[in-house]
């Protein structure tokens, strides 16, 4: 039985991981859970999965959690705050840590898990996007494995099984095109929060759904693919594939192209990350190509989706620039969700923040540099947004 810890257990990745654990109680055992602030759901998860250690990020709500699980016996170790999350990440005999915390908040606990020798089921993009220059050497040093739990990177990872490193020529990331793929570019100025939250294919958290609408999600995935698979940016391409049936493709040196297909369901990459290299039988709906129908492809429209180019530029700039891009994006998306800025201001804000960071960027940042750049970019994004909304 594989012991697992889940960071972000009440979020979209966390709950889907627990669905898998509940389906395969003979294969997986939950030893640790960490969540942000959803006490009711976390208490329910504790009752069902009986973890040994639990952290609640929002410390003020700890008494509420204690009361909610008073009858659970034996009691788990209960911790609070970011330090508590870090403790769950490095706890005991967990073999694999699922990192489902959204945003840069997931970076430090993931680093702690790697340092404790845990394999990582990577659902937190920032670990590599912001932390890549620091995290990759750590992974090497501690001999741990990173299993991508994102559908695109999992697809690439699955296609790469048995391919020698020198055999890979190009990565093709597929993108659904998000909520506005059929909207003319002129209409995007008028987008509302409700519009942006209507994702056509995938059911995900709010932040990532907005990132899909701007295609920043895909831009961030380009940077992640660069770090995960050691691929140069000029060999990573994006193709719009509205049906989300092909989850990504690789081209090999001999021009052979391999793809991974399936219905859009996050549980599949999660299951493979947890069970690698095994292939577990499931009773999930099997892919029916006839039912899936036409699979179509389009070049992404850079005028409509400026965030893509911003991400490529930040990736190529390297150093802490991807961290800055990511933090500015998180802040700008939060402001958009709070109806403080307009949809198109998200890209404008990120571009200005990245431009202002250029003179400070160092080629080989430390973890402290990255965390500082992240904080700087958030403040800068707040200031820029205020100017944009005036
Ligand atoms: Mg994805």
Coordinates of C-alpha atoms and ligand atoms in Angstrom, one line a residue:
X1 CA 0.0 0.0 0.0
X2 CA 1.3 3.4 -1.0
X3 CA 1.2 6.0 1.8
X4 CA 0.3 9.5 0.5
X5 CA 0.1 13.0 1.8
X6 CA -2.1 15.6 0.2
X7 CA -1.4 19.3 0.3
X8 CA -4.6 21.2 -0.6
X9 CA -6.9 18.4 0.3
X10 CA -10.1 20.4 0.0
X11 CA -9.3 21.9 -3.4
X12 CA -10.1 20.5 -6.8
X13 CA -6.9 18.3 -7.0
X14 CA -7.2 17.2 -3.4
X15 CA -10.8 16.0 -3.6
X16 CA -10.2 14.2 -6.8
X17 CA -7.2 12.5 -5.3
X18 CA -9.3 11.4 -2.3
X19 CA -11.9 10.0 -4.7
X20 CA -9.2 7.8 -6.1
X21 CA -8.0 6.7 -2.6
X22 CA -11.6 5.9 -1.7
X23 CA -11.9 3.8 -4.9
X24 CA -8.7 1.9 -4.2
X25 CA -8.4 1.4 -0.4
X26 CA -6.1 -1.6 -1.0
X27 CA -3.6 0.5 -3.0
X28 CA -3.4 3.8 -1.2
X29 CA -3.5 5.1 2.4
X30 CA -3.7 8.7 3.4
X31 CA -1.2 9.7 6.1
X32 CA -1.3 13.4 5.9
X33 CA -3.8 16.2 4.8
X34 CA -3.3 19.9 4.6
X35 CA -6.0 22.4 3.7
X36 CA -6.5 26.1 3.7
X37 CA -9.7 27.1 5.5
X38 CA -12.5 24.7 4.6
X39 CA -13.0 23.3 8.1
X40 CA -16.2 21.4 7.4
X41 CA -14.8 19.5 4.4
X42 CA -11.5 18.9 6.1
X43 CA -13.3 17.4 9.2
X44 CA -15.3 15.1 6.9
X45 CA -12.0 14.0 5.2
X46 CA -10.4 13.3 8.5
X47 CA -13.4 11.1 9.6
X48 CA -13.3 9.2 6.3
X49 CA -9.6 8.8 5.7
X50 CA -8.1 8.8 9.2
X51 CA -4.8 10.6 8.5
X52 CA -2.0 10.6 11.1
X53 CA -1.3 14.3 10.7
X54 CA -3.4 17.3 9.6
X55 CA -2.6 20.9 9.0
X56 CA -5.0 23.8 8.6
X57 CA -3.4 26.8 7.0
X58 CA -5.8 29.4 8.6
X59 CA -4.6 29.1 12.2
X60 CA -7.6 31.0 13.7
X61 CA -9.9 28.2 12.6
X62 CA -8.0 25.4 14.4
X63 CA -10.4 25.4 17.4
X64 CA -13.3 25.0 15.1
X65 CA -11.6 22.0 13.5
X66 CA -10.7 20.5 16.9
X67 CA -14.3 20.7 17.9
X68 CA -15.5 19.2 14.6
X69 CA -13.4 16.1 15.0
X70 CA -13.6 15.7 18.8
X71 CA -15.1 12.2 18.5
X72 CA -12.4 10.9 16.1
X73 CA -10.3 8.3 17.7
X74 CA -7.3 8.1 17.5
X75 CA -6.9 11.9 17.0
X76 CA -4.5 13.0 14.3
X77 CA -1.6 15.4 15.0
X78 CA -3.2 18.8 14.4
X79 CA -1.1 21.7 13.2
X80 CA -1.8 25.2 11.9
X81 CA -0.3 27.8 9.6
X82 CA 2.2 27.5 6.8
X83 CA 4.6 25.7 9.1
X84 CA 2.0 23.1 9.7
X85 CA 1.6 22.5 6.0
X86 CA 5.4 22.1 5.7
X87 CA 5.3 19.5 8.5
X88 CA 2.6 17.5 6.7
X89 CA 4.8 17.7 3.5
X90 CA 7.8 16.1 5.2
X91 CA 5.9 13.8 7.6
X92 CA 6.8 10.2 8.4
X93 CA 6.4 7.3 5.9
X94 CA 4.5 9.1 3.1
X95 CA 6.0 7.9 -0.1
X96 CA 4.4 10.5 -2.3
X97 CA 3.1 14.0 -1.7
X98 CA 0.3 15.3 -3.9
X99 CA 0.9 19.1 -4.2
X100 CA -2.5 20.5 -4.9
X101 CA -2.1 23.9 -3.3
X102 CA -2.7 26.6 -5.9
X103 CA -0.2 29.3 -6.3
X104 CA 3.2 30.2 -4.9
X105 CA 2.0 29.1 -1.4
X106 CA 2.7 25.5 -2.6
X107 CA 6.4 26.1 -3.3
X108 CA 7.9 26.0 0.2
X109 CA 6.0 22.8 1.3
X110 CA 7.0 21.1 -1.9
X111 CA 10.6 22.0 -1.4
X112 CA 10.3 20.6 2.2
X113 CA 8.8 17.3 0.8
X114 CA 11.7 17.0 -1.7
X115 CA 14.3 17.6 1.1
X116 CA 12.6 14.8 3.1
X117 CA 13.0 12.4 0.2
X118 CA 9.4 12.3 -0.9
X119 CA 8.3 11.7 -4.5
X120 CA 6.0 14.4 -5.7
X121 CA 2.8 14.2 -7.6
X122 CA 3.0 17.6 -9.0
X123 CA -0.2 19.5 -9.4
X124 CA 1.2 22.8 -8.2
X125 CA 2.6 24.6 -11.3
X126 CA 4.6 27.2 -9.3
X127 CA 6.9 24.6 -8.0
X128 CA 8.7 24.5 -11.3
X129 CA 7.6 27.7 -12.9
X130 CA 8.8 29.9 -10.0
X131 CA 11.1 27.5 -8.3
X132 CA 12.6 25.6 -11.3
X133 CA 16.1 27.0 -10.9
X134 CA 16.2 25.9 -7.3
X135 CA 13.9 22.8 -7.3
X136 CA 15.6 20.9 -10.2
X137 CA 19.0 20.7 -8.5
X138 CA 17.2 19.6 -5.2
X139 CA 15.4 16.8 -7.0
X140 CA 18.7 15.6 -8.4
X141 CA 20.4 15.9 -5.0
X142 CA 17.7 14.0 -3.1
X143 CA 17.0 11.4 -5.9
X144 CA 13.3 11.9 -5.8
X145 CA 10.8 11.7 -8.7
X146 CA 8.4 14.3 -10.0
X147 CA 5.3 12.8 -11.5
X148 CA 3.3 15.4 -13.3
X149 CA -0.4 15.4 -12.3
X150 CA -1.4 18.0 -14.9
X151 CA -3.2 16.5 -17.9
X152 CA -0.8 17.9 -20.5
X153 CA 2.5 17.1 -18.7
X154 CA 1.1 13.7 -17.8
X155 CA 0.4 13.1 -21.4
X156 CA 3.9 14.0 -22.4
X157 CA 5.3 11.9 -19.5
X158 CA 3.3 8.9 -20.6
X159 CA 4.4 9.3 -24.3
X160 CA 8.0 9.6 -23.2
X161 CA 8.0 6.1 -21.5
X162 CA 10.7 4.2 -23.3
X163 CA 11.9 7.1 -25.3
X164 CA 15.6 7.9 -24.8
X165 CA 16.3 11.5 -23.7
X166 CA 18.0 12.3 -27.0
X167 CA 15.0 11.0 -29.0
X168 CA 12.7 13.9 -28.2
X169 CA 12.5 16.7 -30.8
X170 CA 9.4 18.8 -30.0
X171 CA 6.6 19.1 -27.4
X172 CA 3.1 20.0 -28.6
X173 CA 0.9 21.2 -25.8
X174 CA -2.8 21.2 -26.6
X175 CA -5.1 24.0 -25.3
X176 CA -8.8 24.0 -25.2
X177 CA -8.9 27.7 -25.9
X178 CA -10.8 28.4 -22.7
X179 CA -14.1 30.2 -22.2
X180 CA -13.6 32.7 -25.0
X181 CA -12.3 30.6 -27.8
X182 CA -15.3 31.5 -29.9
X183 CA -15.5 35.1 -28.9
X184 CA -14.2 37.8 -31.2
X185 CA -11.3 39.7 -29.8
X186 CA -13.3 43.0 -29.7
X187 CA -15.7 41.6 -27.2
X188 CA -13.1 40.6 -24.7
X189 CA -13.0 44.1 -23.2
X190 CA -16.5 43.5 -21.8
X191 CA -16.0 40.0 -20.3
X192 CA -17.5 39.5 -16.8
X193 CA -16.2 37.2 -14.1
X194 CA -19.2 34.8 -14.7
X195 CA -18.2 34.6 -18.4
X196 CA -14.6 33.8 -17.5
X197 CA -15.6 31.0 -15.1
X198 CA -17.5 29.0 -17.8
X199 CA -14.8 26.5 -18.9
X200 CA -16.1 24.4 -21.8
X201 CA -14.3 21.1 -21.0
X202 CA -12.6 20.9 -17.6
X203 CA -13.9 21.3 -14.1
X204 CA -11.2 23.2 -12.2
X205 CA -10.7 25.8 -9.5
X206 CA -11.6 29.5 -10.2
X207 CA -8.1 30.8 -10.6
X208 CA -7.1 28.1 -13.2
X209 CA -10.4 28.6 -15.1
X210 CA -9.6 32.3 -15.6
X211 CA -6.0 31.3 -16.6
X212 CA -7.5 29.0 -19.2
X213 CA -9.6 31.9 -20.5
X214 CA -6.5 34.1 -20.9
X215 CA -4.4 31.1 -22.0
X216 CA -1.9 32.1 -19.3
X217 CA -2.5 28.5 -18.1
X218 CA -0.9 27.3 -21.3
X219 CA 1.9 29.8 -21.1
X220 CA 2.7 28.6 -17.6
X221 CA 2.5 25.0 -18.8
X222 CA 5.1 25.9 -21.5
X223 CA 7.5 27.0 -18.7
X224 CA 6.7 23.9 -16.7
X225 CA 7.4 21.6 -19.7
X226 CA 10.7 23.4 -20.2
X227 CA 11.8 22.5 -16.7
X228 CA 10.2 19.0 -16.5
X229 CA 11.4 17.7 -19.8
X230 CA 14.6 19.8 -20.3
X231 CA 13.2 21.1 -23.6
X232 CA 14.3 24.5 -25.1
X233 CA 11.5 27.0 -25.6
X234 CA 11.7 27.0 -29.4
X235 CA 10.8 23.3 -29.3
X236 CA 7.7 23.7 -27.2
X237 CA 4.6 24.7 -29.2
X238 CA 0.9 25.3 -28.3
X239 CA -1.9 24.1 -30.5
X240 CA -5.6 24.9 -29.9
X241 CA -7.6 21.7 -29.7
X242 CA -11.1 22.6 -28.6
X243 CA -12.3 19.0 -27.8
X244 CA -9.6 18.3 -25.2
X245 CA -9.4 14.7 -26.2
X246 CA -5.7 14.7 -27.1
X247 CA -4.0 15.8 -23.9
X248 CA -0.6 16.6 -25.6
X249 CA 1.8 15.2 -28.1
X250 CA 5.6 14.7 -28.5
X251 CA 7.5 14.6 -31.8
X252 CA 10.6 12.3 -31.9
X253 CA 13.8 12.9 -33.9
X254 CA 12.5 10.6 -36.7
X255 CA 9.3 12.8 -37.0
X256 CA 7.1 10.1 -35.4
X257 CA 4.5 11.8 -33.2
X258 CA 3.0 10.2 -30.1
X259 CA -0.1 11.4 -28.3
X260 CA -2.1 10.5 -25.3
X261 CA -5.9 10.5 -25.5
X262 CA -8.8 10.3 -23.2
X263 CA -12.0 12.1 -22.0
X264 CA -11.1 15.3 -20.1
X265 CA -10.9 13.9 -16.5
X266 CA -8.2 15.0 -14.1
X267 CA -8.4 11.7 -12.2
X268 CA -6.5 9.9 -14.9
X269 CA -3.3 11.9 -14.7
X270 CA -3.6 11.8 -10.9
X271 CA -4.0 8.1 -10.8
X272 CA -1.0 7.6 -13.1
X273 CA 1.1 9.9 -10.9
X274 CA 0.1 7.9 -7.8
X275 CA 0.5 4.4 -9.4
X276 CA 3.5 4.9 -11.8
X277 CA 4.7 2.7 -13.4
X278 CA 1.7 0.5 -12.8
X279 CA -1.5 0.7 -14.9
X280 CA -4.5 0.3 -12.6
X281 CA -7.8 -1.0 -13.9
X282 CA -10.6 1.5 -13.6
X283 CA -14.3 1.4 -14.5
X284 CA -14.2 5.0 -15.7
X285 CA -15.9 5.8 -19.0
X286 CA -13.7 4.5 -21.8
X287 CA -12.8 6.7 -24.8
X288 CA -15.1 6.2 -27.7
X289 CA -13.5 7.8 -30.8
X290 CA -16.7 7.8 -32.7
X291 CA -18.6 9.5 -29.9
X292 CA -15.7 12.0 -29.5
X293 CA -16.3 12.8 -33.2
X294 CA -14.1 15.4 -35.0
X295 CA -10.9 16.3 -33.5
X296 CA -9.8 19.8 -34.7
X297 CA -6.7 21.9 -34.4
X298 CA -6.0 25.6 -34.7
X299 CA -3.1 27.9 -34.4
X300 CA -3.4 30.1 -31.2
X301 CA -4.3 33.7 -31.8
X302 CA -1.6 35.8 -30.2
X303 CA -3.5 39.0 -30.5
X304 CA -6.4 37.5 -28.6
X305 CA -4.2 35.7 -26.0
X306 CA -1.2 38.0 -25.2
X307 CA -0.5 36.1 -22.0
X308 CA 1.0 33.2 -24.1
X309 CA 3.8 35.5 -25.5
X310 CA 4.4 37.0 -22.1
X311 CA 5.0 33.5 -20.7
X312 CA 7.4 32.6 -23.4
X313 CA 9.3 35.8 -22.9
X314 CA 9.5 35.3 -19.1
X315 CA 10.6 31.7 -19.6
X316 CA 13.4 32.8 -22.0
X317 CA 14.5 35.6 -19.6
X318 CA 14.9 32.9 -16.9
X319 CA 16.1 33.7 -13.4
X320 CA 13.2 34.9 -11.3
X321 CA 11.2 36.3 -14.2
X322 CA 8.9 33.3 -14.4
X323 CA 8.2 33.7 -10.7
X324 CA 7.4 37.4 -11.3
X325 CA 5.1 36.5 -14.2
X326 CA 3.3 34.0 -12.1
X327 CA 2.9 36.2 -9.1
X328 CA 1.7 39.1 -11.2
X329 CA -0.7 36.8 -12.8
X330 CA -2.0 35.4 -9.5
X331 CA -2.5 39.0 -8.2
X332 CA -4.1 40.2 -11.4
X333 CA -6.5 37.3 -11.6
X334 CA -7.5 37.8 -8.0
X335 CA -8.3 41.4 -8.7
X336 CA -10.3 40.4 -11.8
X337 CA -12.3 37.9 -9.7
X338 CA -12.9 40.6 -7.2
X339 CA -14.2 42.8 -10.1
X340 CA -11.4 45.4 -9.4
X341 CA -9.9 45.2 -12.9
X342 CA -11.2 44.2 -16.3
X343 CA -10.4 41.0 -18.1
X344 CA -7.9 42.5 -20.6
X345 CA -6.1 44.4 -17.8
X346 CA -4.8 41.0 -16.6
X347 CA -2.3 40.8 -19.4
X348 CA -1.5 44.6 -19.3
X349 CA -0.8 44.4 -15.6
X350 CA 1.5 41.3 -16.0
X351 CA 3.4 42.9 -18.9
X352 CA 4.1 46.1 -17.0
X353 CA 5.3 44.2 -13.9
X354 CA 7.7 42.0 -15.9
X355 CA 9.1 45.0 -17.7
X356 CA 9.8 46.7 -14.4
X357 CA 11.5 43.6 -13.1
X358 CA 14.0 43.2 -16.0
X359 CA 16.8 45.3 -14.6
X360 CA 16.7 43.4 -11.2
X361 CA 16.6 39.9 -12.7
X362 CA 19.5 37.6 -11.8
X363 CA 20.3 34.5 -13.9
X364 CA 20.7 32.0 -11.0
X365 CA 18.4 33.1 -8.1
X366 CA 18.3 31.4 -4.7
X367 CA 15.0 30.3 -3.1
X368 CA 15.1 33.5 -1.1
X369 CA 15.5 35.6 -4.3
X370 CA 12.6 33.8 -5.8
X371 CA 10.3 34.3 -2.8
X372 CA 11.3 38.0 -2.7
X373 CA 10.7 38.4 -6.4
X374 CA 7.3 36.8 -5.9
X375 CA 6.4 39.3 -3.1
X376 CA 7.7 42.2 -5.0
X377 CA 5.7 41.3 -8.1
X378 CA 2.4 41.0 -6.1
X379 CA 2.9 44.5 -4.7
X380 CA 3.9 45.9 -8.0
X381 CA 0.8 44.2 -9.6
X382 CA -1.4 45.9 -7.0
X383 CA 0.0 49.3 -7.8
X384 CA -0.2 48.8 -11.6
X385 CA -3.8 47.5 -11.3
X386 CA -4.8 50.6 -9.4
X387 CA -3.5 52.8 -12.3
X388 CA -5.3 50.5 -14.8
X389 CA -8.6 50.8 -13.0
X390 CA -8.4 54.6 -12.8
Ligands
LIG1 MG1 -3.3 21.6 -17.7

